[in-house]
Protein backbone atom coordinates (compact mmCIF):
# COMPACT_ATOMS: atom_id res chain seq x y z
CA UNK A 1 0.00 0.00 0.00
CA UNK A 2 1.27 3.45 -0.92
CA UNK A 3 2.61 5.56 1.95
CA UNK A 4 1.85 9.26 2.34
CA UNK A 5 3.45 11.97 4.45
CA UNK A 6 1.21 13.44 7.11
CA UNK A 7 0.98 17.13 6.24
CA UNK A 8 4.35 18.85 6.37
CA UNK A 9 5.81 16.41 8.90
CA UNK A 10 8.19 13.51 8.47
CA UNK A 11 5.56 11.01 9.62
CA UNK A 12 4.47 8.56 6.92
CA UNK A 13 1.36 6.38 6.98
CA UNK A 14 -0.48 4.08 4.64
CA UNK A 15 -3.06 5.90 2.51
CA UNK A 16 -5.78 3.90 4.22
CA UNK A 17 -6.11 3.71 7.99
CA UNK A 18 -7.74 1.07 10.18
CA UNK A 19 -10.31 2.39 12.64
CA UNK A 20 -11.15 0.48 15.81
CA UNK A 21 -14.20 2.29 17.23
CA UNK A 22 -16.26 -0.92 17.46
CA UNK A 23 -13.50 -3.11 18.90
CA UNK A 24 -14.49 -4.57 22.23
CA UNK A 25 -18.21 -4.14 21.61
CA UNK A 26 -19.43 -5.10 18.11
CA UNK A 27 -16.03 -6.49 17.06
CA UNK A 28 -14.73 -9.31 19.23
CA UNK A 29 -11.11 -10.36 19.63
CA UNK A 30 -11.25 -12.97 16.87
CA UNK A 31 -12.57 -10.50 14.29
CA UNK A 32 -10.16 -7.80 15.51
CA UNK A 33 -7.23 -10.18 15.11
CA UNK A 34 -8.28 -11.21 11.60
CA UNK A 35 -8.84 -7.56 10.65
CA UNK A 36 -5.40 -6.51 11.84
CA UNK A 37 -3.76 -9.42 10.02
CA UNK A 38 -5.57 -8.57 6.76
CA UNK A 39 -4.73 -4.88 7.10
CA UNK A 40 -1.04 -5.52 7.75
CA UNK A 41 -0.80 -8.05 4.92
CA UNK A 42 -2.23 -5.43 2.56
CA UNK A 43 0.55 -3.04 3.58
CA UNK A 44 -1.52 -0.92 5.93
CA UNK A 45 0.31 0.82 8.76
CA UNK A 46 -2.00 3.46 10.33
CA UNK A 47 -4.12 2.03 13.16
CA UNK A 48 -6.37 4.53 14.93
CA UNK A 49 -8.09 4.16 18.30
CA UNK A 50 -9.16 6.40 21.21
CA UNK A 51 -9.43 6.32 24.97
CA UNK A 52 -13.16 6.91 24.58
CA UNK A 53 -13.83 3.96 22.27
CA UNK A 54 -15.82 1.30 24.16
CA UNK A 55 -14.63 2.75 27.48
CA UNK A 56 -11.00 1.93 26.72
CA UNK A 57 -11.62 -1.65 25.62
CA UNK A 58 -10.69 -0.81 22.03
CA UNK A 59 -7.21 0.20 23.20
CA UNK A 60 -6.93 -2.82 25.49
CA UNK A 61 -7.89 -5.20 22.68
CA UNK A 62 -5.47 -3.56 20.28
CA UNK A 63 -2.78 -3.74 22.94
CA UNK A 64 -3.24 -7.51 23.24
CA UNK A 65 -2.68 -7.87 19.49
CA UNK A 66 0.28 -5.53 18.96
CA UNK A 67 3.47 -7.56 19.17
CA UNK A 68 1.53 -10.75 18.57
CA UNK A 69 -0.25 -10.16 15.26
CA UNK A 70 2.00 -7.35 14.05
CA UNK A 71 5.32 -5.97 15.30
CA UNK A 72 5.12 -2.67 17.14
CA UNK A 73 7.51 -0.96 14.73
CA UNK A 74 5.48 -2.05 11.70
CA UNK A 75 2.45 0.09 12.55
CA UNK A 76 1.76 3.76 13.16
CA UNK A 77 -0.19 3.67 16.41
CA UNK A 78 -2.59 6.59 16.88
CA UNK A 79 -4.95 7.31 19.74
CA UNK A 80 -7.04 10.20 21.06
CA UNK A 81 -7.99 11.72 24.41
CA UNK A 82 -10.55 14.19 25.69
CA UNK A 83 -13.81 12.24 25.31
CA UNK A 84 -15.06 9.61 27.74
CA UNK A 85 -18.35 8.17 28.96
CA UNK A 86 -19.63 8.18 32.51
CA UNK A 87 -22.87 6.36 33.27
CA UNK A 88 -23.55 6.29 29.54
CA UNK A 89 -23.15 10.06 29.12
CA UNK A 90 -20.57 11.63 26.82
CA UNK A 91 -18.09 13.72 28.80
CA UNK A 92 -15.58 16.12 27.21
CA UNK A 93 -12.52 17.24 29.18
CA UNK A 94 -9.53 18.77 27.42
CA UNK A 95 -7.78 20.15 30.49
CA UNK A 96 -4.02 19.54 30.69
CA UNK A 97 -4.27 17.28 33.73
CA UNK A 98 -7.05 15.14 32.31
CA UNK A 99 -5.43 14.77 28.89
CA UNK A 100 -2.06 13.66 30.28
CA UNK A 101 -3.67 11.26 32.74
CA UNK A 102 -5.74 9.85 29.88
CA UNK A 103 -2.61 9.39 27.77
CA UNK A 104 -0.90 7.48 30.57
CA UNK A 105 -3.96 5.22 30.88
CA UNK A 106 -3.96 4.69 27.11
CA UNK A 107 -0.30 3.65 27.15
CA UNK A 108 -1.05 1.11 29.89
CA UNK A 109 -3.98 -0.37 27.98
CA UNK A 110 -1.99 -0.47 24.74
CA UNK A 111 1.01 -2.00 26.49
CA UNK A 112 3.48 0.46 24.92
CA UNK A 113 5.73 3.22 26.21
CA UNK A 114 4.71 5.68 23.49
CA UNK A 115 2.29 6.17 20.62
CA UNK A 116 3.20 7.57 17.22
CA UNK A 117 0.34 10.07 17.01
CA UNK A 118 -1.73 11.48 19.88
CA UNK A 119 -4.80 13.56 19.07
CA UNK A 120 -7.18 15.80 21.01
CA UNK A 121 -10.49 14.09 20.30
CA UNK A 122 -12.63 17.22 20.13
CA UNK A 123 -12.69 20.96 20.86
CA UNK A 124 -13.88 22.23 24.23
CA UNK A 125 -14.31 25.84 25.30
CA UNK A 126 -14.35 24.68 28.94
CA UNK A 127 -10.53 24.59 28.96
CA UNK A 128 -8.25 27.33 27.60
CA UNK A 129 -6.83 26.34 24.23
CA UNK A 130 -3.29 27.14 25.38
CA UNK A 131 -3.73 24.69 28.28
CA UNK A 132 -4.96 21.95 25.97
CA UNK A 133 -2.07 22.50 23.59
CA UNK A 134 0.43 22.60 26.46
CA UNK A 135 -0.54 18.99 27.17
CA UNK A 136 0.52 18.11 23.62
CA UNK A 137 3.87 19.83 24.12
CA UNK A 138 4.40 17.89 27.35
CA UNK A 139 3.44 14.58 25.76
CA UNK A 140 6.10 15.00 23.08
CA UNK A 141 8.83 16.34 25.36
CA UNK A 142 8.29 13.43 27.78
CA UNK A 143 8.53 10.84 25.00
CA UNK A 144 4.95 9.60 25.33
CA UNK A 145 4.18 10.42 21.70
CA UNK A 146 6.15 11.30 18.60
CA UNK A 147 3.55 13.51 16.88
CA UNK A 148 0.35 15.31 17.85
CA UNK A 149 -2.86 16.30 16.12
CA UNK A 150 -6.47 17.33 16.59
CA UNK A 151 -9.86 15.88 15.75
CA UNK A 152 -13.33 17.28 15.03
CA UNK A 153 -12.22 20.93 15.09
CA UNK A 154 -14.01 23.49 12.93
CA UNK A 155 -12.10 25.58 10.41
CA UNK A 156 -11.37 28.53 12.70
CA UNK A 157 -10.53 26.19 15.59
CA UNK A 158 -8.10 24.30 13.35
CA UNK A 159 -6.43 27.48 12.15
CA UNK A 160 -6.19 28.92 15.66
CA UNK A 161 -4.70 25.78 17.21
CA UNK A 162 -2.21 25.18 14.41
CA UNK A 163 -1.12 28.82 14.33
CA UNK A 164 -0.71 28.91 18.11
CA UNK A 165 1.69 25.98 17.95
CA UNK A 166 3.63 27.54 15.08
CA UNK A 167 3.87 30.99 16.67
CA UNK A 168 6.61 30.34 19.21
CA UNK A 169 9.76 28.24 18.71
CA UNK A 170 9.77 25.21 20.97
CA UNK A 171 6.09 24.42 20.76
CA UNK A 172 5.20 21.13 19.12
CA UNK A 173 3.54 21.67 15.73
CA UNK A 174 0.30 19.91 14.94
CA UNK A 175 0.63 17.45 12.05
CA UNK A 176 -2.93 16.27 11.46
CA UNK A 177 -6.66 16.70 11.89
CA UNK A 178 -9.31 13.98 11.82
CA UNK A 179 -12.82 14.91 10.66
CA UNK A 180 -15.86 13.36 9.03
CA UNK A 181 -15.64 13.50 5.24
CA UNK A 182 -17.49 11.55 2.56
CA UNK A 183 -19.74 12.01 -0.45
CA UNK A 184 -22.58 12.42 2.06
CA UNK A 185 -20.77 15.02 4.15
CA UNK A 186 -18.46 17.40 2.31
CA UNK A 187 -18.86 20.31 4.73
CA UNK A 188 -15.14 20.16 5.63
CA UNK A 189 -14.34 21.49 2.17
CA UNK A 190 -15.67 24.94 3.11
CA UNK A 191 -13.28 25.81 5.94
CA UNK A 192 -11.61 22.82 7.62
CA UNK A 193 -9.77 21.49 4.58
CA UNK A 194 -8.47 24.92 3.47
CA UNK A 195 -7.33 25.61 7.04
CA UNK A 196 -5.55 22.25 7.21
CA UNK A 197 -3.80 22.78 3.90
CA UNK A 198 -2.79 26.35 4.78
CA UNK A 199 -1.27 25.31 8.11
CA UNK A 200 0.41 22.13 6.86
CA UNK A 201 -1.84 19.53 8.46
CA UNK A 202 -2.62 16.12 7.01
CA UNK A 203 -6.31 15.19 6.96
CA UNK A 204 -7.72 11.85 8.10
CA UNK A 205 -11.38 11.46 7.07
CA UNK A 206 -13.48 9.37 9.45
CA UNK A 207 -16.65 7.66 8.26
CA UNK A 208 -15.52 7.93 4.61
CA UNK A 209 -18.36 5.56 3.64
CA UNK A 210 -21.05 7.89 4.95
CA UNK A 211 -21.56 5.88 8.15
CA UNK A 212 -21.94 2.77 5.96
CA UNK A 213 -24.76 4.20 3.86
CA UNK A 214 -22.59 4.60 0.73
CA UNK A 215 -22.01 0.85 0.57
CA UNK A 216 -25.59 0.57 -0.66
CA UNK A 217 -26.63 -1.83 2.09
CA UNK A 218 -29.56 0.40 3.12
CA UNK A 219 -31.05 0.87 -0.36
CA UNK A 220 -33.77 -1.70 0.30
CA UNK A 221 -34.25 -1.03 4.01
CA UNK A 222 -32.24 -1.51 7.19
CA UNK A 223 -30.57 -4.96 7.48
CA UNK A 224 -31.09 -6.50 10.92
CA UNK A 225 -27.35 -7.10 11.36
CA UNK A 226 -26.30 -3.56 10.36
CA UNK A 227 -25.26 -0.58 12.46
CA UNK A 228 -28.49 1.10 11.43
CA UNK A 229 -30.40 -1.57 13.35
CA UNK A 230 -28.17 -1.23 16.42
CA UNK A 231 -29.51 0.82 19.35
CA UNK A 232 -26.03 2.33 19.69
CA UNK A 233 -25.72 3.52 16.08
CA UNK A 234 -29.31 3.78 14.77
CA UNK A 235 -29.44 7.56 15.13
CA UNK A 236 -25.89 7.95 13.84
CA UNK A 237 -26.70 6.07 10.60
CA UNK A 238 -30.27 7.37 10.34
CA UNK A 239 -29.05 10.92 9.76
CA UNK A 240 -28.03 9.84 6.24
CA UNK A 241 -31.08 7.79 5.35
CA UNK A 242 -33.03 10.64 3.75
CA UNK A 243 -33.93 11.52 0.17
CA UNK A 244 -30.96 13.75 -0.65
CA UNK A 245 -28.55 11.07 0.52
CA UNK A 246 -30.42 8.41 -1.46
CA UNK A 247 -29.69 10.31 -4.70
CA UNK A 248 -25.97 10.24 -3.94
CA UNK A 249 -26.08 6.55 -3.04
CA UNK A 250 -27.84 5.75 -6.32
CA UNK A 251 -25.21 7.70 -8.27
CA UNK A 252 -22.45 5.79 -6.51
CA UNK A 253 -24.22 2.50 -7.30
CA UNK A 254 -24.52 3.41 -10.99
CA UNK A 255 -20.87 4.38 -11.16
CA UNK A 256 -19.89 1.11 -9.52
CA UNK A 257 -21.98 -0.89 -11.96
CA UNK A 258 -20.37 0.85 -14.91
CA UNK A 259 -16.85 0.22 -13.61
CA UNK A 260 -17.46 -3.31 -12.37
CA UNK A 261 -16.61 -2.16 -8.84
CA UNK A 262 -18.57 -2.21 -5.60
CA UNK A 263 -20.24 0.99 -4.31
CA UNK A 264 -17.86 0.82 -1.33
CA UNK A 265 -14.86 0.98 -3.65
CA UNK A 266 -16.23 3.98 -5.54
CA UNK A 267 -17.01 5.94 -2.38
CA UNK A 268 -13.69 5.13 -0.71
CA UNK A 269 -11.50 5.87 -3.73
CA UNK A 270 -13.33 9.20 -4.21
CA UNK A 271 -12.44 10.43 -0.71
CA UNK A 272 -8.97 8.83 -0.63
CA UNK A 273 -7.93 10.82 -3.69
CA UNK A 274 -9.40 14.20 -2.69
CA UNK A 275 -6.88 17.07 -2.50
CA UNK A 276 -5.46 17.45 0.99
CA UNK A 277 -6.48 13.97 2.20
CA UNK A 278 -3.79 11.81 3.77
CA UNK A 279 -5.69 8.63 4.66
CA UNK A 280 -9.36 7.76 5.19
CA UNK A 281 -9.98 5.82 8.41
CA UNK A 282 -12.04 2.70 7.68
CA UNK A 283 -13.79 1.01 10.58
CA UNK A 284 -15.30 -2.38 9.74
CA UNK A 285 -17.19 -4.58 12.17
CA UNK A 286 -15.78 -7.80 10.69
CA UNK A 287 -12.63 -8.85 8.87
CA UNK A 288 -14.73 -9.84 5.84
CA UNK A 289 -16.11 -6.30 5.62
CA UNK A 290 -12.64 -4.81 5.96
CA UNK A 291 -11.23 -6.95 3.15
CA UNK A 292 -13.69 -5.22 0.80
CA UNK A 293 -11.74 -2.00 1.41
CA UNK A 294 -8.27 -3.42 0.92
CA UNK A 295 -8.22 -4.11 -2.82
CA UNK A 296 -8.15 -0.49 -3.95
CA UNK A 297 -4.44 0.09 -4.42
CA UNK A 298 -4.51 0.00 -8.22
CA UNK A 299 -7.90 1.67 -8.57
CA UNK A 300 -8.58 5.29 -9.50
CA UNK A 301 -11.77 6.95 -10.67
CA UNK A 302 -12.05 8.33 -14.22
CA UNK A 303 -12.13 12.14 -14.23
CA UNK A 304 -15.62 12.30 -15.71
CA UNK A 305 -17.00 10.09 -12.92
CA UNK A 306 -15.33 12.25 -10.28
CA UNK A 307 -17.04 15.30 -11.79
CA UNK A 308 -20.40 13.53 -11.85
CA UNK A 309 -20.10 12.45 -8.21
CA UNK A 310 -18.98 15.95 -7.24
CA UNK A 311 -22.09 17.38 -8.89
CA UNK A 312 -24.61 15.01 -7.36
CA UNK A 313 -23.10 15.38 -3.86
CA UNK A 314 -22.85 19.17 -4.00
CA UNK A 315 -25.61 19.61 -1.38
CA UNK A 316 -23.33 17.97 1.21
CA UNK A 317 -20.47 20.38 0.49
Coordinates of C-alpha atoms in Angstrom, one line a residue:
X1 CA 0.0 0.0 0.0
X2 CA 1.3 3.5 -0.9
X3 CA 2.6 5.6 1.9
X4 CA 1.8 9.3 2.3
X5 CA 3.4 12.0 4.4
X6 CA 1.2 13.4 7.1
X7 CA 1.0 17.1 6.2
X8 CA 4.4 18.9 6.4
X9 CA 5.8 16.4 8.9
X10 CA 8.2 13.5 8.5
X11 CA 5.6 11.0 9.6
X12 CA 4.5 8.6 6.9
X13 CA 1.4 6.4 7.0
X14 CA -0.5 4.1 4.6
X15 CA -3.1 5.9 2.5
X16 CA -5.8 3.9 4.2
X17 CA -6.1 3.7 8.0
X18 CA -7.7 1.1 10.2
X19 CA -10.3 2.4 12.6
X20 CA -11.2 0.5 15.8
X21 CA -14.2 2.3 17.2
X22 CA -16.3 -0.9 17.5
X23 CA -13.5 -3.1 18.9
X24 CA -14.5 -4.6 22.2
X25 CA -18.2 -4.1 21.6
X26 CA -19.4 -5.1 18.1
X27 CA -16.0 -6.5 17.1
X28 CA -14.7 -9.3 19.2
X29 CA -11.1 -10.4 19.6
X30 CA -11.2 -13.0 16.9
X31 CA -12.6 -10.5 14.3
X32 CA -10.2 -7.8 15.5
X33 CA -7.2 -10.2 15.1
X34 CA -8.3 -11.2 11.6
X35 CA -8.8 -7.6 10.6
X36 CA -5.4 -6.5 11.8
X37 CA -3.8 -9.4 10.0
X38 CA -5.6 -8.6 6.8
X39 CA -4.7 -4.9 7.1
X40 CA -1.0 -5.5 7.8
X41 CA -0.8 -8.0 4.9
X42 CA -2.2 -5.4 2.6
X43 CA 0.6 -3.0 3.6
X44 CA -1.5 -0.9 5.9
X45 CA 0.3 0.8 8.8
X46 CA -2.0 3.5 10.3
X47 CA -4.1 2.0 13.2
X48 CA -6.4 4.5 14.9
X49 CA -8.1 4.2 18.3
X50 CA -9.2 6.4 21.2
X51 CA -9.4 6.3 25.0
X52 CA -13.2 6.9 24.6
X53 CA -13.8 4.0 22.3
X54 CA -15.8 1.3 24.2
X55 CA -14.6 2.7 27.5
X56 CA -11.0 1.9 26.7
X57 CA -11.6 -1.7 25.6
X58 CA -10.7 -0.8 22.0
X59 CA -7.2 0.2 23.2
X60 CA -6.9 -2.8 25.5
X61 CA -7.9 -5.2 22.7
X62 CA -5.5 -3.6 20.3
X63 CA -2.8 -3.7 22.9
X64 CA -3.2 -7.5 23.2
X65 CA -2.7 -7.9 19.5
X66 CA 0.3 -5.5 19.0
X67 CA 3.5 -7.6 19.2
X68 CA 1.5 -10.8 18.6
X69 CA -0.3 -10.2 15.3
X70 CA 2.0 -7.4 14.1
X71 CA 5.3 -6.0 15.3
X72 CA 5.1 -2.7 17.1
X73 CA 7.5 -1.0 14.7
X74 CA 5.5 -2.0 11.7
X75 CA 2.4 0.1 12.5
X76 CA 1.8 3.8 13.2
X77 CA -0.2 3.7 16.4
X78 CA -2.6 6.6 16.9
X79 CA -4.9 7.3 19.7
X80 CA -7.0 10.2 21.1
X81 CA -8.0 11.7 24.4
X82 CA -10.6 14.2 25.7
X83 CA -13.8 12.2 25.3
X84 CA -15.1 9.6 27.7
X85 CA -18.4 8.2 29.0
X86 CA -19.6 8.2 32.5
X87 CA -22.9 6.4 33.3
X88 CA -23.6 6.3 29.5
X89 CA -23.1 10.1 29.1
X90 CA -20.6 11.6 26.8
X91 CA -18.1 13.7 28.8
X92 CA -15.6 16.1 27.2
X93 CA -12.5 17.2 29.2
X94 CA -9.5 18.8 27.4
X95 CA -7.8 20.2 30.5
X96 CA -4.0 19.5 30.7
X97 CA -4.3 17.3 33.7
X98 CA -7.0 15.1 32.3
X99 CA -5.4 14.8 28.9
X100 CA -2.1 13.7 30.3
X101 CA -3.7 11.3 32.7
X102 CA -5.7 9.9 29.9
X103 CA -2.6 9.4 27.8
X104 CA -0.9 7.5 30.6
X105 CA -4.0 5.2 30.9
X106 CA -4.0 4.7 27.1
X107 CA -0.3 3.7 27.2
X108 CA -1.1 1.1 29.9
X109 CA -4.0 -0.4 28.0
X110 CA -2.0 -0.5 24.7
X111 CA 1.0 -2.0 26.5
X112 CA 3.5 0.5 24.9
X113 CA 5.7 3.2 26.2
X114 CA 4.7 5.7 23.5
X115 CA 2.3 6.2 20.6
X116 CA 3.2 7.6 17.2
X117 CA 0.3 10.1 17.0
X118 CA -1.7 11.5 19.9
X119 CA -4.8 13.6 19.1
X120 CA -7.2 15.8 21.0
X121 CA -10.5 14.1 20.3
X122 CA -12.6 17.2 20.1
X123 CA -12.7 21.0 20.9
X124 CA -13.9 22.2 24.2
X125 CA -14.3 25.8 25.3
X126 CA -14.3 24.7 28.9
X127 CA -10.5 24.6 29.0
X128 CA -8.2 27.3 27.6
X129 CA -6.8 26.3 24.2
X130 CA -3.3 27.1 25.4
X131 CA -3.7 24.7 28.3
X132 CA -5.0 21.9 26.0
X133 CA -2.1 22.5 23.6
X134 CA 0.4 22.6 26.5
X135 CA -0.5 19.0 27.2
X136 CA 0.5 18.1 23.6
X137 CA 3.9 19.8 24.1
X138 CA 4.4 17.9 27.4
X139 CA 3.4 14.6 25.8
X140 CA 6.1 15.0 23.1
X141 CA 8.8 16.3 25.4
X142 CA 8.3 13.4 27.8
X143 CA 8.5 10.8 25.0
X144 CA 5.0 9.6 25.3
X145 CA 4.2 10.4 21.7
X146 CA 6.2 11.3 18.6
X147 CA 3.6 13.5 16.9
X148 CA 0.4 15.3 17.8
X149 CA -2.9 16.3 16.1
X150 CA -6.5 17.3 16.6
X151 CA -9.9 15.9 15.7
X152 CA -13.3 17.3 15.0
X153 CA -12.2 20.9 15.1
X154 CA -14.0 23.5 12.9
X155 CA -12.1 25.6 10.4
X156 CA -11.4 28.5 12.7
X157 CA -10.5 26.2 15.6
X158 CA -8.1 24.3 13.4
X159 CA -6.4 27.5 12.2
X160 CA -6.2 28.9 15.7
X161 CA -4.7 25.8 17.2
X162 CA -2.2 25.2 14.4
X163 CA -1.1 28.8 14.3
X164 CA -0.7 28.9 18.1
X165 CA 1.7 26.0 17.9
X166 CA 3.6 27.5 15.1
X167 CA 3.9 31.0 16.7
X168 CA 6.6 30.3 19.2
X169 CA 9.8 28.2 18.7
X170 CA 9.8 25.2 21.0
X171 CA 6.1 24.4 20.8
X172 CA 5.2 21.1 19.1
X173 CA 3.5 21.7 15.7
X174 CA 0.3 19.9 14.9
X175 CA 0.6 17.5 12.1
X176 CA -2.9 16.3 11.5
X177 CA -6.7 16.7 11.9
X178 CA -9.3 14.0 11.8
X179 CA -12.8 14.9 10.7
X180 CA -15.9 13.4 9.0
X181 CA -15.6 13.5 5.2
X182 CA -17.5 11.5 2.6
X183 CA -19.7 12.0 -0.4
X184 CA -22.6 12.4 2.1
X185 CA -20.8 15.0 4.1
X186 CA -18.5 17.4 2.3
X187 CA -18.9 20.3 4.7
X188 CA -15.1 20.2 5.6
X189 CA -14.3 21.5 2.2
X190 CA -15.7 24.9 3.1
X191 CA -13.3 25.8 5.9
X192 CA -11.6 22.8 7.6
X193 CA -9.8 21.5 4.6
X194 CA -8.5 24.9 3.5
X195 CA -7.3 25.6 7.0
X196 CA -5.6 22.3 7.2
X197 CA -3.8 22.8 3.9
X198 CA -2.8 26.4 4.8
X199 CA -1.3 25.3 8.1
X200 CA 0.4 22.1 6.9
X201 CA -1.8 19.5 8.5
X202 CA -2.6 16.1 7.0
X203 CA -6.3 15.2 7.0
X204 CA -7.7 11.9 8.1
X205 CA -11.4 11.5 7.1
X206 CA -13.5 9.4 9.5
X207 CA -16.7 7.7 8.3
X208 CA -15.5 7.9 4.6
X209 CA -18.4 5.6 3.6
X210 CA -21.1 7.9 4.9
X211 CA -21.6 5.9 8.1
X212 CA -21.9 2.8 6.0
X213 CA -24.8 4.2 3.9
X214 CA -22.6 4.6 0.7
X215 CA -22.0 0.9 0.6
X216 CA -25.6 0.6 -0.7
X217 CA -26.6 -1.8 2.1
X218 CA -29.6 0.4 3.1
X219 CA -31.1 0.9 -0.4
X220 CA -33.8 -1.7 0.3
X221 CA -34.3 -1.0 4.0
X222 CA -32.2 -1.5 7.2
X223 CA -30.6 -5.0 7.5
X224 CA -31.1 -6.5 10.9
X225 CA -27.3 -7.1 11.4
X226 CA -26.3 -3.6 10.4
X227 CA -25.3 -0.6 12.5
X228 CA -28.5 1.1 11.4
X229 CA -30.4 -1.6 13.3
X230 CA -28.2 -1.2 16.4
X231 CA -29.5 0.8 19.4
X232 CA -26.0 2.3 19.7
X233 CA -25.7 3.5 16.1
X234 CA -29.3 3.8 14.8
X235 CA -29.4 7.6 15.1
X236 CA -25.9 8.0 13.8
X237 CA -26.7 6.1 10.6
X238 CA -30.3 7.4 10.3
X239 CA -29.1 10.9 9.8
X240 CA -28.0 9.8 6.2
X241 CA -31.1 7.8 5.4
X242 CA -33.0 10.6 3.8
X243 CA -33.9 11.5 0.2
X244 CA -31.0 13.8 -0.6
X245 CA -28.5 11.1 0.5
X246 CA -30.4 8.4 -1.5
X247 CA -29.7 10.3 -4.7
X248 CA -26.0 10.2 -3.9
X249 CA -26.1 6.5 -3.0
X250 CA -27.8 5.7 -6.3
X251 CA -25.2 7.7 -8.3
X252 CA -22.4 5.8 -6.5
X253 CA -24.2 2.5 -7.3
X254 CA -24.5 3.4 -11.0
X255 CA -20.9 4.4 -11.2
X256 CA -19.9 1.1 -9.5
X257 CA -22.0 -0.9 -12.0
X258 CA -20.4 0.9 -14.9
X259 CA -16.9 0.2 -13.6
X260 CA -17.5 -3.3 -12.4
X261 CA -16.6 -2.2 -8.8
X262 CA -18.6 -2.2 -5.6
X263 CA -20.2 1.0 -4.3
X264 CA -17.9 0.8 -1.3
X265 CA -14.9 1.0 -3.6
X266 CA -16.2 4.0 -5.5
X267 CA -17.0 5.9 -2.4
X268 CA -13.7 5.1 -0.7
X269 CA -11.5 5.9 -3.7
X270 CA -13.3 9.2 -4.2
X271 CA -12.4 10.4 -0.7
X272 CA -9.0 8.8 -0.6
X273 CA -7.9 10.8 -3.7
X274 CA -9.4 14.2 -2.7
X275 CA -6.9 17.1 -2.5
X276 CA -5.5 17.4 1.0
X277 CA -6.5 14.0 2.2
X278 CA -3.8 11.8 3.8
X279 CA -5.7 8.6 4.7
X280 CA -9.4 7.8 5.2
X281 CA -10.0 5.8 8.4
X282 CA -12.0 2.7 7.7
X283 CA -13.8 1.0 10.6
X284 CA -15.3 -2.4 9.7
X285 CA -17.2 -4.6 12.2
X286 CA -15.8 -7.8 10.7
X287 CA -12.6 -8.8 8.9
X288 CA -14.7 -9.8 5.8
X289 CA -16.1 -6.3 5.6
X290 CA -12.6 -4.8 6.0
X291 CA -11.2 -6.9 3.1
X292 CA -13.7 -5.2 0.8
X293 CA -11.7 -2.0 1.4
X294 CA -8.3 -3.4 0.9
X295 CA -8.2 -4.1 -2.8
X296 CA -8.2 -0.5 -3.9
X297 CA -4.4 0.1 -4.4
X298 CA -4.5 0.0 -8.2
X299 CA -7.9 1.7 -8.6
X300 CA -8.6 5.3 -9.5
X301 CA -11.8 6.9 -10.7
X302 CA -12.0 8.3 -14.2
X303 CA -12.1 12.1 -14.2
X304 CA -15.6 12.3 -15.7
X305 CA -17.0 10.1 -12.9
X306 CA -15.3 12.2 -10.3
X307 CA -17.0 15.3 -11.8
X308 CA -20.4 13.5 -11.8
X309 CA -20.1 12.5 -8.2
X310 CA -19.0 16.0 -7.2
X311 CA -22.1 17.4 -8.9
X312 CA -24.6 15.0 -7.4
X313 CA -23.1 15.4 -3.9
X314 CA -22.9 19.2 -4.0
X315 CA -25.6 19.6 -1.4
X316 CA -23.3 18.0 1.2
X317 CA -20.5 20.4 0.5

